[in-house]
Amino acid sequence: MSRWEPNARERLAKAALELYSERGYERTTVAEIAKQAGLTERTFFRHYADKREVLFDGSNHLQDLFVKAVGEAPPSAAPIDVVAAALEAVSEVFVDRRPFARKRQAVITANAELRERELIKLASLSAALTEALRLRGIAEPAASLTAEAGIAVFRVGFERWVAPGEERPMWPLMREALAALKAVTAGA
Amino acid sequence: MSRWEPNARERLAKAALELYSERGYERTTVAEIAKQAGLTERTFFRHYADKREVLFDGSNHLQDLFVKAVGEAPPSAAPIDVVAAALEAVSEVFVDRRPFARKRQAVITANAELRERELIKLASLSAALTEALRLRGIAEPAASLTAEAGIAVFRVGFERWVAPGEERPMWPLMREALAALKAVTAGA
DNA sequence: CTGTCGATGTCAGTAACTGTCATCAACGCT
DNA sequence: AGCGTTGATGACAGTTACTGACATCGACAG
């Protein structure tokens, strides 16, 4: 018999999302989250660096997926097609996650601090993508710009995918966004 | 004779940049900044919403410049050319600001909280750009993607412009970044 | 049976940020 | 000249995010 209930980290993440949804991020204290999870405030900060981070536990996983997909693309593929392949691979793991994503995104969108954190996670993703593209022999600034463009497509596609009423799967939305970007940068 | 020294806001911004540069952002307290400026901590928070915002006083001005330049582009110009024109206009105002920009950027790059704030300012810029493009009749998602692409170019170009040893003016660097983006999204 | 380990609790402390009230030069009005 | 208002600042108390240090005690290896 264990001394404590297992899965402290997951309990904290769940409690945080619930409370942020109900009362709003700002009117929720860390002490309340910890109490809801049957823990203390100090333990919360042992699992998450700060009050925002608890909503971004999956971002490392997402980043790994992107990098892995880039690494597995055919060697001959053009940079933009590598990114497209990564977007397709990533889209798959979001199937069945839309209800959770919507709840989480509503919380993030409602608070500036959380939007900041989301942006730096996307920037980190972009940096990892840049590095993965460079490993394929793509030079700067093409690598950075391809990565930034890919993240821009991901952002726009994701926004539409979580939008209320939207029911199409993620990949077609990403493909549309990518096509729109290509059309726009083509010049006229 | 005035009751207080004038330009409290500017004094605070100057003191903050100096102290952040010398000791680092985290080891500087708001009380120290205020004291250096001959004011109190409470007054600091009357001028700036938080400890980060004091480094981003100019971002509204930059945003206005972007929007204004988009509005003044020839009506027949393609979206990407409108953004290019805006980048050129914006580049002009950075002449003579490179030493200041380098000092400020060094502080921001060294701290995650400040990078977050910088990212949300760029996101706000992107949103304003999107709106300005929509006012020209450009539909979604082309407007968003053009704006995001423009900001990506600005980011890459700016990064090179502030890099140590770089002496070329801003606009050629922006032009190069834009050309690289076009090359990359063209598909190869 | 015993010693180490690891997750948690407890507690004190710092600093960012906020609400509230007081102060007092400047300024306009009579 | 007198006087009420205004606006920028100071003073001060309070909340809460976050950190460091030390204590606790089941699990587990030997």
Coordinates of C-alpha atoms (C1' of nucleotides) in Angstrom, one line a residue:
Chain A
M1 CA 0.0 0.0 0.0
S2 CA 1.4 3.3 -1.1
R3 CA 1.8 6.2 1.2
W4 CA 0.0 8.6 -1.1
E5 CA -2.5 8.4 -3.9
P6 CA -0.8 7.8 -7.2
N7 CA -0.8 10.2 -10.3
A8 CA -0.4 13.4 -8.3
R9 CA 0.7 15.2 -11.4
E10 CA -2.3 14.2 -13.4
R11 CA -4.7 15.0 -10.6
L12 CA -3.2 18.5 -10.4
A13 CA -3.6 19.0 -14.1
K14 CA -7.2 17.9 -14.1
A15 CA -8.1 20.0 -11.0
A16 CA -6.4 23.0 -12.6
L17 CA -8.4 22.8 -15.8
E18 CA -11.6 22.3 -13.9
L19 CA -11.1 25.3 -11.7
Y20 CA -9.7 27.5 -14.4
S21 CA -12.8 26.7 -16.5
E22 CA -15.3 27.3 -13.6
R23 CA -13.9 30.4 -12.0
G24 CA -11.4 31.7 -14.5
Y25 CA -7.6 31.5 -14.3
E26 CA -7.1 34.7 -12.3
R27 CA -9.6 33.9 -9.6
T28 CA -8.2 30.5 -9.0
T29 CA -5.3 30.2 -6.5
V30 CA -2.7 27.5 -6.6
A31 CA -3.7 26.5 -3.0
E32 CA -7.2 25.8 -4.3
I33 CA -5.9 23.6 -7.1
A34 CA -3.7 21.7 -4.7
K35 CA -6.5 21.2 -2.2
Q36 CA -8.8 19.9 -5.0
A37 CA -6.1 17.4 -5.9
G38 CA -5.6 16.4 -2.2
L39 CA -2.1 18.0 -2.1
T40 CA -0.4 21.1 -0.8
E41 CA 0.6 24.2 -2.7
R42 CA 4.3 23.3 -2.3
T43 CA 3.8 20.0 -4.0
F44 CA 2.1 21.8 -7.0
F45 CA 5.2 23.7 -7.5
R46 CA 7.3 20.6 -7.4
H47 CA 5.4 19.2 -10.4
Y48 CA 4.9 22.4 -12.4
A49 CA 7.2 25.4 -12.6
D50 CA 4.4 27.9 -12.3
K51 CA 0.6 28.3 -12.4
R52 CA 0.6 28.5 -16.2
E53 CA 2.7 25.5 -17.0
V54 CA 0.1 23.0 -15.7
L55 CA -1.9 23.6 -18.9
F56 CA 1.0 22.8 -21.2
D57 CA 2.1 19.4 -20.1
G58 CA 1.5 17.9 -23.6
S59 CA 3.6 20.4 -25.5
N60 CA 6.8 18.4 -25.2
H61 CA 5.0 15.4 -26.7
L62 CA 3.7 17.5 -29.6
Q63 CA 7.2 18.8 -30.2
D64 CA 8.6 15.3 -30.3
L65 CA 5.9 14.4 -32.8
F66 CA 6.8 17.2 -35.1
V67 CA 10.5 16.5 -35.0
K68 CA 10.0 12.8 -35.5
A69 CA 7.8 13.4 -38.5
V70 CA 10.3 15.8 -40.1
G71 CA 13.0 13.2 -39.6
E72 CA 10.9 10.5 -41.3
A73 CA 10.0 12.4 -44.4
P74 CA 11.5 11.2 -47.7
P75 CA 15.0 12.7 -48.1
S76 CA 14.2 14.2 -51.5
A77 CA 11.2 16.1 -50.2
A78 CA 11.2 19.9 -50.5
P79 CA 11.2 21.8 -47.2
I80 CA 7.6 22.9 -47.4
D81 CA 6.5 19.3 -48.2
V82 CA 8.4 18.1 -45.2
V83 CA 6.4 20.5 -43.1
A84 CA 3.2 19.4 -44.7
A85 CA 4.0 15.8 -43.9
A86 CA 4.7 16.7 -40.3
L87 CA 1.4 18.6 -40.1
E88 CA -0.4 15.5 -41.4
A89 CA 1.2 13.2 -38.9
V90 CA 0.5 15.6 -36.0
S91 CA -3.1 16.0 -37.1
E92 CA -3.7 12.3 -36.5
V93 CA -3.0 12.4 -32.8
F94 CA -5.6 15.1 -32.3
V95 CA -8.5 12.8 -33.3
D96 CA -10.8 12.3 -30.3
R97 CA -9.1 15.2 -28.4
R98 CA -11.4 18.0 -29.7
P99 CA -13.6 18.3 -26.6
F100 CA -10.6 18.5 -24.3
A101 CA -8.8 20.9 -26.7
R102 CA -11.9 23.2 -26.8
K103 CA -12.2 23.4 -23.0
R104 CA -8.5 24.0 -22.7
Q105 CA -8.4 26.6 -25.5
A106 CA -11.3 28.5 -24.0
V107 CA -9.3 28.9 -20.8
I108 CA -6.1 30.0 -22.6
T109 CA -7.9 32.4 -24.9
A110 CA -9.5 34.2 -22.0
N111 CA -6.3 35.1 -20.3
A112 CA -3.3 37.1 -21.5
E113 CA -0.7 35.3 -19.3
L114 CA -1.8 32.0 -20.7
R115 CA -1.7 33.3 -24.3
E116 CA 1.9 34.4 -23.7
R117 CA 2.8 30.9 -22.5
E118 CA 1.1 29.3 -25.5
L119 CA 3.1 31.6 -27.8
I120 CA 6.4 30.7 -26.3
K121 CA 5.5 27.0 -26.6
L122 CA 4.8 27.6 -30.3
A123 CA 8.1 29.5 -30.6
S124 CA 9.9 26.5 -29.0
L125 CA 8.1 24.3 -31.5
S126 CA 9.3 26.5 -34.3
A127 CA 12.9 26.4 -33.0
A128 CA 12.8 22.6 -32.8
L129 CA 11.4 22.4 -36.3
T130 CA 14.1 24.7 -37.5
E131 CA 16.7 22.5 -36.0
A132 CA 15.1 19.3 -37.5
L133 CA 15.1 21.0 -40.9
R134 CA 18.7 22.0 -40.6
L135 CA 19.6 18.4 -39.9
R136 CA 18.2 17.6 -43.3
G137 CA 20.6 20.0 -44.9
I138 CA 18.4 23.0 -45.3
A139 CA 20.3 26.2 -44.7
E140 CA 19.4 29.4 -43.0
P141 CA 17.3 31.5 -43.3
A142 CA 15.3 29.0 -45.2
A143 CA 15.0 26.6 -42.3
S144 CA 13.7 29.3 -39.9
L145 CA 11.3 30.6 -42.4
T146 CA 10.0 27.2 -43.3
A147 CA 9.5 26.4 -39.7
E148 CA 7.8 29.8 -39.0
A149 CA 5.5 29.3 -42.0
G150 CA 4.7 25.8 -40.8
I151 CA 3.8 27.0 -37.4
A152 CA 1.7 29.8 -38.9
V153 CA -0.2 27.2 -40.8
F154 CA -0.6 25.0 -37.7
R155 CA -1.9 28.0 -35.7
V156 CA -4.5 29.0 -38.3
G157 CA -5.5 25.4 -38.9
F158 CA -5.8 24.6 -35.2
E159 CA -7.8 27.7 -34.6
R160 CA -10.3 26.6 -37.1
W161 CA -10.3 23.0 -35.9
V162 CA -11.3 24.1 -32.3
A163 CA -13.8 26.7 -33.5
P164 CA -17.4 26.0 -32.3
G165 CA -19.4 24.0 -34.8
E166 CA -16.4 22.9 -36.8
E167 CA -16.5 19.1 -37.3
R168 CA -14.1 18.4 -40.1
P169 CA -10.9 16.5 -39.0
M170 CA -7.7 18.5 -38.5
W171 CA -5.7 17.5 -41.6
P172 CA -8.0 18.9 -44.3
L173 CA -8.0 22.2 -42.4
M174 CA -4.3 22.2 -42.2
R175 CA -4.1 21.5 -45.9
E176 CA -6.4 24.4 -46.7
A177 CA -4.3 26.7 -44.6
L178 CA -1.1 25.6 -46.3
A179 CA -2.7 26.1 -49.7
A180 CA -3.8 29.6 -48.8
L181 CA -0.2 30.4 -47.6
K182 CA 1.3 29.2 -50.8
A183 CA -1.2 31.2 -52.8
V184 CA -0.5 34.3 -50.9
T185 CA 3.3 34.1 -51.0
A186 CA 3.3 33.3 -54.6
G187 CA 2.8 37.0 -55.3
A188 CA -0.5 37.7 -56.9
Chain B
M1 CA 7.8 75.3 -10.6
S2 CA 6.4 71.9 -10.8
R3 CA 5.9 69.7 -7.7
W4 CA 7.8 66.8 -9.3
E5 CA 10.5 66.3 -11.9
P6 CA 9.0 65.8 -15.3
N7 CA 9.1 62.7 -17.5
A8 CA 8.6 60.2 -14.8
R9 CA 7.6 57.6 -17.4
E10 CA 10.8 58.0 -19.4
R11 CA 13.0 58.1 -16.3
L12 CA 11.5 54.8 -15.2
A13 CA 12.0 53.2 -18.6
K14 CA 15.6 54.3 -18.7
A15 CA 16.4 53.2 -15.2
A16 CA 14.8 49.8 -15.9
L17 CA 16.9 49.2 -19.0
E18 CA 20.1 50.2 -17.2
L19 CA 19.4 47.9 -14.2
Y20 CA 18.2 45.0 -16.3
S21 CA 21.4 45.3 -18.3
E22 CA 23.7 45.5 -15.3
R23 CA 22.2 43.0 -12.9
G24 CA 19.8 41.0 -15.1
Y25 CA 16.0 41.2 -15.1
E26 CA 15.4 38.7 -12.3
R27 CA 17.8 40.2 -9.9
T28 CA 16.3 43.7 -10.3
T29 CA 13.4 44.6 -8.1
V30 CA 10.7 47.2 -9.1
A31 CA 11.6 49.1 -5.9
E32 CA 15.1 49.5 -7.1
I33 CA 14.0 50.8 -10.5
A34 CA 11.7 53.3 -8.9
K35 CA 14.3 54.5 -6.5
Q36 CA 16.8 54.9 -9.4
A37 CA 14.2 57.1 -11.1
G38 CA 13.5 59.1 -7.9
L39 CA 10.0 57.6 -7.5
T40 CA 8.3 54.9 -5.5
E41 CA 7.3 51.4 -6.4
R42 CA 3.6 52.3 -6.4
T43 CA 4.2 55.0 -9.0
F44 CA 6.0 52.5 -11.3
F45 CA 2.9 50.4 -11.4
R46 CA 0.8 53.5 -12.3
H47 CA 2.9 54.0 -15.4
Y48 CA 3.5 50.3 -16.4
A49 CA 1.1 47.4 -15.9
D50 CA 4.0 45.1 -14.8
K51 CA 7.7 44.7 -14.5
R52 CA 8.0 43.5 -18.2
E53 CA 5.9 46.1 -19.9
V54 CA 8.5 48.9 -19.2
L55 CA 10.6 47.5 -22.0
F56 CA 7.8 47.5 -24.5
D57 CA 6.7 51.1 -24.5
G58 CA 7.4 51.6 -28.2
S59 CA 5.4 48.6 -29.5
N60 CA 2.2 50.6 -30.0
H61 CA 4.0 53.0 -32.1
L62 CA 5.5 50.2 -34.2
Q63 CA 2.0 48.7 -34.6
D64 CA 0.6 52.1 -35.8
L65 CA 3.5 52.4 -38.3
F66 CA 2.7 48.9 -39.8
V67 CA -1.0 49.6 -40.0
K68 CA -0.5 53.0 -41.5
A69 CA 1.9 51.7 -44.2
V70 CA -0.5 49.0 -45.1
G71 CA -3.3 51.5 -45.5
E72 CA -1.1 53.7 -47.8
A73 CA 0.0 50.9 -50.2
P74 CA -1.4 51.2 -53.8
P75 CA -4.9 49.6 -53.9
S76 CA -3.9 47.3 -56.7
A77 CA -0.9 45.8 -54.8
A78 CA -1.0 42.0 -54.0
P79 CA -1.2 41.1 -50.3
I80 CA 2.5 40.1 -50.0
D81 CA 3.6 43.3 -51.7
V82 CA 1.6 45.3 -49.3
V83 CA 3.4 43.6 -46.5
A84 CA 6.7 44.2 -48.2
A85 CA 5.9 47.9 -48.5
A86 CA 5.1 48.0 -44.8
L87 CA 8.4 46.3 -43.9
E88 CA 10.2 48.9 -45.9
A89 CA 8.4 51.8 -44.3
V90 CA 9.0 50.3 -40.8
S91 CA 12.7 49.7 -41.5
E92 CA 13.3 53.4 -42.0
V93 CA 12.4 54.3 -38.4
F94 CA 15.0 51.9 -37.0
V95 CA 17.9 53.9 -38.5
D96 CA 20.0 55.2 -35.6
R97 CA 18.3 52.9 -33.2
R98 CA 20.6 49.9 -33.5
P99 CA 22.6 50.5 -30.3
F100 CA 19.5 50.9 -28.2
A101 CA 17.9 47.9 -29.9
R102 CA 20.9 45.7 -29.3
K103 CA 21.0 46.6 -25.6
R104 CA 17.3 46.0 -25.2
Q105 CA 17.3 42.8 -27.2
A106 CA 20.2 41.4 -25.1
V107 CA 18.0 41.9 -22.0
I108 CA 14.9 40.3 -23.6
T109 CA 16.8 37.3 -25.0
A110 CA 18.3 36.5 -21.6
N111 CA 14.9 36.1 -19.9
A112 CA 12.0 33.8 -20.6
E113 CA 9.3 36.1 -19.2
L114 CA 10.5 38.9 -21.4
R115 CA 10.6 36.7 -24.5
E116 CA 7.0 35.7 -23.7
R117 CA 6.0 39.4 -23.6
E118 CA 7.9 40.1 -26.9
L119 CA 6.0 37.2 -28.5
I120 CA 2.6 38.5 -27.5
K121 CA 3.5 42.0 -28.8
L122 CA 4.4 40.4 -32.1
A123 CA 1.1 38.5 -32.0
S124 CA -0.7 41.7 -31.4
L125 CA 1.1 43.2 -34.4
S126 CA 0.1 40.2 -36.5
A127 CA -3.6 40.7 -35.5
A128 CA -3.4 44.4 -36.3
L129 CA -1.8 43.6 -39.6
T130 CA -4.5 41.0 -40.3
E131 CA -7.2 43.6 -39.7
A132 CA -5.5 46.2 -41.9
L133 CA -5.3 43.7 -44.7
R134 CA -9.0 42.7 -44.3
L135 CA -9.9 46.4 -44.6
R136 CA -8.3 46.2 -48.1
G137 CA -10.7 43.5 -49.0
I138 CA -8.4 40.5 -48.4
A139 CA -10.4 37.5 -47.1
E140 CA -9.6 35.0 -44.5
P141 CA -7.5 32.9 -44.1
A142 CA -5.3 34.8 -46.6
A143 CA -5.2 37.9 -44.4
S144 CA -4.1 36.0 -41.3
L145 CA -1.5 34.0 -43.2
T146 CA -0.1 37.0 -45.0
A147 CA 0.2 38.8 -41.7
E148 CA 1.8 35.8 -40.0
A149 CA 4.2 35.5 -42.9
G150 CA 5.0 39.2 -42.7
I151 CA 5.8 38.9 -39.0
A152 CA 7.9 35.9 -39.6
V153 CA 9.9 37.8 -42.1
F154 CA 10.2 40.8 -39.7
R155 CA 11.3 38.5 -36.9
V156 CA 14.0 36.9 -39.0
G157 CA 15.1 40.2 -40.5
F158 CA 15.2 41.9 -37.2
E159 CA 17.2 39.2 -35.6
R160 CA 19.9 39.5 -38.2
W161 CA 19.8 43.3 -38.0
V162 CA 20.6 43.3 -34.3
A163 CA 23.1 40.5 -34.6
P164 CA 26.6 41.5 -33.4
G165 CA 28.8 42.7 -36.3
E166 CA 25.9 43.3 -38.7
E167 CA 26.1 46.8 -40.2
R168 CA 23.8 46.6 -43.2
P169 CA 20.6 48.7 -42.8
M170 CA 17.4 46.9 -42.0
W171 CA 15.5 47.0 -45.3
P172 CA 17.9 44.9 -47.3
L173 CA 17.9 42.2 -44.6
M174 CA 14.1 42.2 -44.7
R175 CA 14.1 42.0 -48.4
E176 CA 16.4 39.0 -48.3
A177 CA 14.2 37.2 -45.7
L178 CA 11.1 37.9 -47.8
A179 CA 12.8 36.4 -50.8
A180 CA 13.8 33.3 -48.9
L181 CA 10.3 32.8 -47.7
K182 CA 8.9 33.1 -51.2
A183 CA 11.5 30.6 -52.4
V184 CA 10.6 28.2 -49.7
T185 CA 6.9 28.3 -50.0
A186 CA 7.1 28.1 -53.8
G187 CA 7.7 24.4 -53.3
A188 CA 11.1 24.0 -54.9
Chain C
dC1 C1' 16.1 -5.6 10.6
dT2 C1' 18.2 -1.5 9.2
dG3 C1' 19.6 2.3 6.4
dT4 C1' 18.6 4.9 2.2
dC5 C1' 15.5 7.1 -0.9
dG6 C1' 11.8 9.7 -2.7
dA7 C1' 7.5 12.0 -2.6
dT8 C1' 5.2 14.9 0.4
dG9 C1' 4.2 18.2 4.3
dT10 C1' 5.4 22.4 7.1
dC11 C1' 6.9 26.9 7.6
dA12 C1' 9.1 31.1 6.9
dG13 C1' 10.5 34.4 3.6
dT14 C1' 10.7 37.5 -0.8
dA15 C1' 8.8 40.3 -4.3
dA16 C1' 5.2 41.3 -7.7
dC17 C1' 1.1 43.6 -7.9
dT18 C1' -3.5 46.0 -6.0
dG19 C1' -6.8 48.9 -3.3
dT20 C1' -7.3 52.9 -0.6
dC21 C1' -6.6 57.1 1.4
dA22 C1' -3.6 61.3 2.1
dT23 C1' -0.9 65.1 0.2
dC24 C1' -0.2 69.3 -2.2
dA25 C1' 1.3 72.2 -6.3
dA26 C1' -1.0 73.9 -10.4
dC27 C1' -4.8 75.7 -12.5
dG28 C1' -9.2 77.8 -13.6
dC29 C1' -13.0 80.4 -11.9
dT30 C1' -15.1 84.2 -9.5
Chain D
dA1 C1' -6.8 87.5 -3.9
dG2 C1' -9.3 83.6 -2.6
dC3 C1' -10.9 79.0 -3.4
dG4 C1' -12.5 74.6 -5.1
dT5 C1' -10.9 71.0 -8.3
dT6 C1' -7.6 68.1 -10.4
dG7 C1' -3.9 65.0 -11.1
dA8 C1' 0.4 62.9 -10.1
dT9 C1' 2.5 61.1 -6.3
dG10 C1' 3.4 58.9 -1.6
dA11 C1' 2.3 55.8 2.3
dC12 C1' 0.7 51.6 3.8
dA13 C1' -1.6 47.3 4.3
dG14 C1' -3.0 43.2 2.0
dT15 C1' -3.0 39.0 -1.4
dT16 C1' -0.6 35.6 -3.8
dA17 C1' 2.9 33.4 -6.7
dC18 C1' 7.0 31.3 -5.9
dT19 C1' 11.4 29.5 -3.2
dG20 C1' 14.5 27.4 0.3
dA21 C1' 15.2 24.6 4.3
dC22 C1' 14.1 21.0 7.0
dA23 C1' 11.0 17.2 8.8
dT24 C1' 8.2 12.9 8.0
dC25 C1' 7.6 8.2 6.9
dG26 C1' 6.2 4.2 3.7
dA27 C1' 8.8 1.4 0.3
dC28 C1' 12.4 -1.1 -0.8
dA29 C1' 17.2 -3.1 -1.1
dG30 C1' 20.6 -5.5 1.4

